[in-house]
Amino acid sequence: MVRRLLTWWSTAVLATVAGALWAAGRARPTPPGDPTPEPPPGLPAARIIAVPGHGELFVRDAPGPGPPAPTVLLLHGWMFPADMHWFTSYGAIADVARVLAPDHRGHGRGTRPSKPFRLVDVADDAAALLRELDAGPAIAVGYSMGGPIAMLLWQRHPELVSGLVLCATAATFNVSRNDHWKWRTMGLLQLAMRLLPRHWWERGSQAVIDRRLPLQLTRLIDTELPARLQGLLPWMVGEADRGSAEDIAEAGRELSRFDARGWLPTVDVPSAVIVTTRDKLVGIDVQRDMALRLGADTTTIELDVDHDAMIARPDAFVPALLQAIAAVSDGQV
């Protein structure tokens, strides 16, 4: 029985790898309609900031209304760069604050150091950016993986953080046996991202939106994507394709090791938490646990949305984000 299972498993792996290699070796077909990856309108101006010791950092920078309005540092989540997370939020936040939104290492237009991806290094990049632009202290807003980066930014550079807003995230992501095995599959994710051509991801994502493919390829592009945004699919897939497969897989492993539960109660700046109560990626229990560890003074906002709220439900997410920023901004918004 065991021998039969091993034979079946090895055959399936070999067939998958062979199929992926065959697909990767084919010429890229011209898609129907020849869609152009046009970005959404209204993105803030992009800047490349050379920061000694950290390389050239890509950042969106919207000036906002000027002093005394605060600076809001938007820290995006795993796999997808800043624009994919924040394009529905940029304008509303820029009405009340300066907005800085960098791409993290290995994501989007972020740097590609040869050293392994570490969350502490990303937090140090964010700190170096704030110092280079003389933009601190700032309200650090972290979505999903951006939450640990925001927490580490406060822990390592507290003088640069005036408040924390943590969205759809947790103090630890590895609390159950299922979590353990989920994070152990990062190597397979890395292999898939390297071998499967981009047009496969684009066609697959479109099939998910059209309900022709009963699979969940990503929590950010699914059947809940509003019709008004479906025309952005070529841009979204192109943005996702900017990332480094190796860095993204390592980032997943880093998330599996992250645990701030021991020191999170020592956070001494105003904090707010947005809990996504239908989240299929980050459990509600760990989100609420993080809010409790931050203390009774933490503003907690619960939304009946999934992990893709900032894209699929900006009507609910953006007002909640503005409320959270106002709650930690000490009256500056």
XYZ file of C-alpha atoms in Angstrom:
333
model
C 0.000 0.000 0.000
C 2.766 2.412 0.966
C 4.732 1.539 -2.160
C 1.639 2.154 -4.286
C 1.075 5.579 -2.693
C 4.714 6.537 -3.205
C 4.542 5.462 -6.833
C 1.355 7.474 -7.359
C 2.855 10.526 -5.633
C 6.112 10.439 -7.598
C 4.210 9.986 -10.867
C 1.965 12.949 -10.077
C 4.953 15.142 -9.195
C 6.843 14.174 -12.349
C 3.754 14.768 -14.512
C 3.205 18.179 -12.932
C 6.818 19.241 -13.411
C 6.867 17.938 -16.993
C 3.646 19.769 -17.782
C 4.927 22.995 -16.259
C 8.210 22.755 -18.179
C 6.305 22.114 -21.403
C 4.088 25.135 -20.754
C 7.022 27.353 -19.839
C 8.880 26.366 -23.000
C 6.050 27.263 -25.376
C 5.810 30.608 -27.100
C 3.441 32.985 -25.317
C 0.071 33.062 -27.106
C -1.692 36.317 -27.932
C -4.691 36.570 -25.581
C -8.171 37.310 -26.951
C -8.658 41.042 -27.301
C -4.957 41.699 -26.617
C -5.648 43.299 -23.179
C -3.318 46.093 -22.085
C -2.319 46.185 -18.396
C -3.580 49.715 -17.815
C -3.228 50.832 -14.176
C -6.155 52.380 -12.332
C -6.350 56.174 -12.456
C -5.183 58.353 -9.607
C -2.123 56.468 -8.397
C 0.203 58.758 -6.411
C 3.467 59.840 -7.966
C 6.170 57.169 -7.875
C 9.639 57.861 -6.554
C 12.885 55.913 -6.495
C 14.768 56.825 -3.324
C 18.422 55.829 -3.016
C 18.917 54.979 0.657
C 22.484 54.165 1.765
C 22.722 50.596 2.996
C 19.277 49.700 1.631
C 19.479 50.262 -2.127
C 16.962 52.041 -4.314
C 13.525 51.931 -2.721
C 10.365 52.302 -4.798
C 7.660 54.304 -3.061
C 4.349 55.969 -3.873
C 4.306 59.439 -2.348
C 1.178 61.612 -2.084
C 1.839 64.935 -0.301
C -1.546 65.185 1.406
C -2.901 68.439 2.822
C 0.406 69.412 4.457
C 1.264 70.086 8.123
C -0.072 69.459 10.698
C -1.576 66.432 8.923
C 0.200 63.172 9.817
C 2.252 60.893 7.596
C 0.737 57.477 6.924
C 3.125 54.680 5.955
C 1.234 51.939 4.090
C 2.852 48.503 4.448
C 1.424 45.960 2.024
C 0.841 42.260 2.464
C 2.372 39.085 1.130
C 2.918 38.292 -2.571
C 1.402 41.460 -4.067
C 3.001 44.946 -4.152
C 1.752 48.207 -2.671
C -0.468 49.317 -5.556
C -2.443 46.056 -5.524
C -3.238 46.549 -1.841
C -3.822 50.273 -1.678
C -5.008 51.612 -5.056
C -8.581 51.897 -3.770
C -7.384 53.699 -0.611
C -4.707 56.132 -1.815
C -7.009 59.035 -2.671
C -9.088 58.941 0.509
C -6.029 58.797 2.758
C -4.226 61.529 0.806
C -7.145 63.850 1.623
C -6.170 63.736 5.310
C -2.492 62.721 5.435
C 0.733 62.375 3.521
C 0.878 58.886 2.046
C 4.024 56.791 1.640
C 3.628 53.285 0.205
C 6.830 51.335 -0.556
C 7.181 47.976 -2.282
C 8.850 45.504 0.069
C 11.904 43.432 -0.791
C 11.156 40.834 -3.428
C 7.687 42.261 -4.091
C 6.748 44.453 -7.042
C 9.501 46.965 -7.705
C 11.152 46.324 -4.350
C 14.866 45.631 -4.009
C 16.340 42.186 -4.717
C 19.149 41.641 -2.192
C 21.026 38.358 -2.462
C 20.494 37.655 1.261
C 17.394 35.741 2.389
C 14.130 37.624 2.949
C 13.661 38.633 6.591
C 10.809 40.645 8.051
C 13.201 42.571 10.291
C 15.114 43.744 7.210
C 11.892 44.993 5.610
C 11.081 46.905 8.799
C 14.575 48.411 8.709
C 14.036 49.409 5.062
C 10.854 51.244 6.079
C 12.684 52.985 8.913
C 15.506 54.042 6.602
C 12.970 55.418 4.114
C 11.261 57.514 6.806
C 14.613 58.884 7.939
C 15.768 59.626 4.397
C 12.560 61.572 3.701
C 12.490 63.126 7.186
C 8.918 61.818 7.349
C 8.771 60.290 10.834
C 7.174 59.683 13.169
C 4.449 58.143 11.020
C 1.304 56.107 11.485
C 2.286 52.612 10.316
C -0.611 50.853 8.574
C 0.002 47.163 7.956
C -2.212 44.819 5.943
C -1.727 41.062 6.405
C 2.090 40.590 6.203
C 2.357 44.354 6.554
C 1.073 43.939 10.122
C 4.210 42.126 11.363
C 6.346 44.655 9.480
C 4.531 47.519 11.240
C 4.935 45.804 14.618
C 8.635 45.223 14.017
C 9.047 48.824 12.862
C 7.718 49.976 16.239
C 9.811 47.426 18.151
C 13.084 48.271 16.398
C 12.540 51.984 15.666
C 9.939 53.269 18.146
C 10.897 56.907 17.587
C 9.615 56.632 14.005
C 6.125 55.316 14.833
C 3.350 57.531 16.199
C 0.584 54.952 15.845
C -0.266 51.485 14.542
C -3.179 50.408 12.357
C -3.199 46.643 11.842
C -5.569 45.171 9.228
C -6.432 41.512 8.546
C -3.329 40.389 10.397
C -2.135 38.660 13.554
C 0.606 38.495 16.170
C 1.350 34.964 14.960
C 0.160 32.940 11.973
C 1.220 29.458 13.054
C -1.004 28.233 15.879
C -2.453 24.946 14.615
C -1.326 21.772 12.880
C -3.085 22.914 9.700
C -1.158 26.190 9.841
C 2.079 24.255 10.251
C 1.507 22.145 7.145
C 0.220 25.090 5.141
C 3.459 26.984 5.690
C 5.515 23.873 4.943
C 4.274 24.018 1.331
C 6.174 27.218 0.533
C 8.646 25.271 -1.584
C 5.839 24.031 -3.835
C 4.536 27.584 -4.175
C 7.990 28.776 -5.186
C 8.246 26.015 -7.801
C 4.795 26.802 -9.236
C 5.521 30.528 -9.453
C 8.772 29.877 -11.297
C 7.445 27.338 -13.770
C 3.930 28.451 -14.690
C 3.786 31.166 -17.373
C 2.107 34.471 -16.530
C -0.631 34.018 -19.138
C -1.694 30.865 -17.319
C -2.180 32.870 -14.123
C -4.129 35.510 -16.056
C -6.404 33.004 -17.766
C -6.860 31.068 -14.552
C -7.769 34.224 -12.628
C -10.292 35.192 -15.287
C -11.780 31.696 -15.129
C -12.148 32.046 -11.347
C -13.930 35.388 -11.744
C -16.234 33.859 -14.376
C -16.882 30.848 -12.074
C -15.513 28.469 -14.706
C -12.697 27.310 -12.405
C -13.698 26.081 -8.924
C -10.307 26.899 -7.411
C -9.037 29.773 -5.262
C -5.816 30.928 -6.939
C -5.435 33.959 -4.683
C -7.401 35.754 -1.984
C -7.048 39.042 -3.882
C -8.560 37.995 -7.228
C -11.723 35.940 -6.869
C -15.438 35.810 -7.641
C -16.098 38.822 -5.374
C -13.998 41.150 -7.524
C -16.407 43.985 -8.438
C -17.357 44.256 -12.101
C -15.918 47.778 -12.240
C -12.503 46.363 -11.379
C -12.475 43.270 -13.579
C -11.018 45.271 -16.452
C -7.920 45.727 -14.267
C -7.174 41.996 -14.269
C -4.274 42.198 -16.801
C -2.720 44.960 -14.670
C -3.216 42.972 -11.463
C -1.593 39.849 -12.875
C 1.254 41.928 -14.269
C 1.795 43.565 -10.870
C 1.837 40.173 -9.172
C 4.324 38.916 -11.762
C 6.849 41.589 -10.752
C 7.680 39.683 -7.564
C 10.593 37.319 -6.968
C 9.416 33.728 -6.502
C 12.287 32.975 -4.136
C 11.699 36.041 -1.965
C 7.944 35.468 -1.842
C 8.395 31.840 -0.766
C 10.897 32.943 1.901
C 8.453 35.626 3.051
C 5.889 32.881 3.608
C 8.378 30.952 5.715
C 9.128 34.121 7.674
C 5.450 34.593 8.437
C 5.311 31.029 9.762
C 8.082 31.920 12.245
C 6.767 35.329 13.314
C 5.449 35.564 16.881
C 4.941 38.926 18.596
C 2.611 37.664 21.337
C 5.233 38.021 24.043
C 6.109 41.672 23.421
C 2.995 43.077 21.772
C 1.494 44.230 25.127
C 4.458 46.609 25.493
C 3.355 48.723 22.486
C 3.051 52.272 23.841
C 1.551 54.157 20.870
C -2.144 54.495 19.950
C -3.286 51.410 18.061
C -6.260 50.313 16.000
C -7.162 46.905 14.581
C -9.428 46.130 11.622
C -10.733 42.570 11.951
C -11.968 40.911 8.752
C -14.549 38.533 10.175
C -15.046 36.413 7.023
C -11.315 36.040 6.448
C -10.408 32.618 5.053
C -6.674 33.278 5.236
C -6.051 34.904 8.635
C -8.330 33.443 11.292
C -10.727 35.658 13.222
C -9.511 34.243 16.543
C -5.887 35.261 15.971
C -6.948 38.706 14.766
C -9.017 39.275 17.904
C -6.261 37.845 20.081
C -3.837 40.412 18.657
C -6.255 43.232 19.475
C -6.609 41.995 23.061
C -2.840 41.824 23.520
C -2.520 45.434 22.363
C -4.670 46.474 25.331
C -8.068 47.849 26.270
C -7.369 51.237 24.716
C -7.001 49.711 21.251
C -9.687 50.713 18.764
C -11.132 47.554 17.207
C -13.287 47.687 14.084
C -14.908 44.487 12.814
C -15.917 44.200 9.152
C -17.998 41.429 7.577
C -15.504 40.963 4.735
C -12.887 38.482 3.497
C -9.113 38.957 3.156
C -9.506 40.780 -0.163
C -11.586 43.591 1.383
C -9.353 46.426 0.221
C -9.956 45.372 -3.406
C -13.355 43.666 -3.406
C -15.062 45.817 -0.755
C -13.487 49.294 -0.700
C -16.933 50.682 0.169
C -16.589 48.996 3.569
C -12.827 48.904 4.005
C -11.801 52.470 3.125
C -14.162 54.194 5.610
C -13.019 51.770 8.318
C -9.379 52.494 7.488
C -9.988 56.248 7.723
C -11.743 55.726 11.068
C -8.789 53.710 12.357
C -6.251 56.304 11.189
C -8.259 59.064 12.873
C -8.401 57.052 16.090
C -4.599 56.877 16.389
C -3.693 60.263 14.938
C -4.174 62.344 18.097
C -6.656 64.687 16.476
C -4.497 65.539 13.442
C -6.987 64.090 10.923
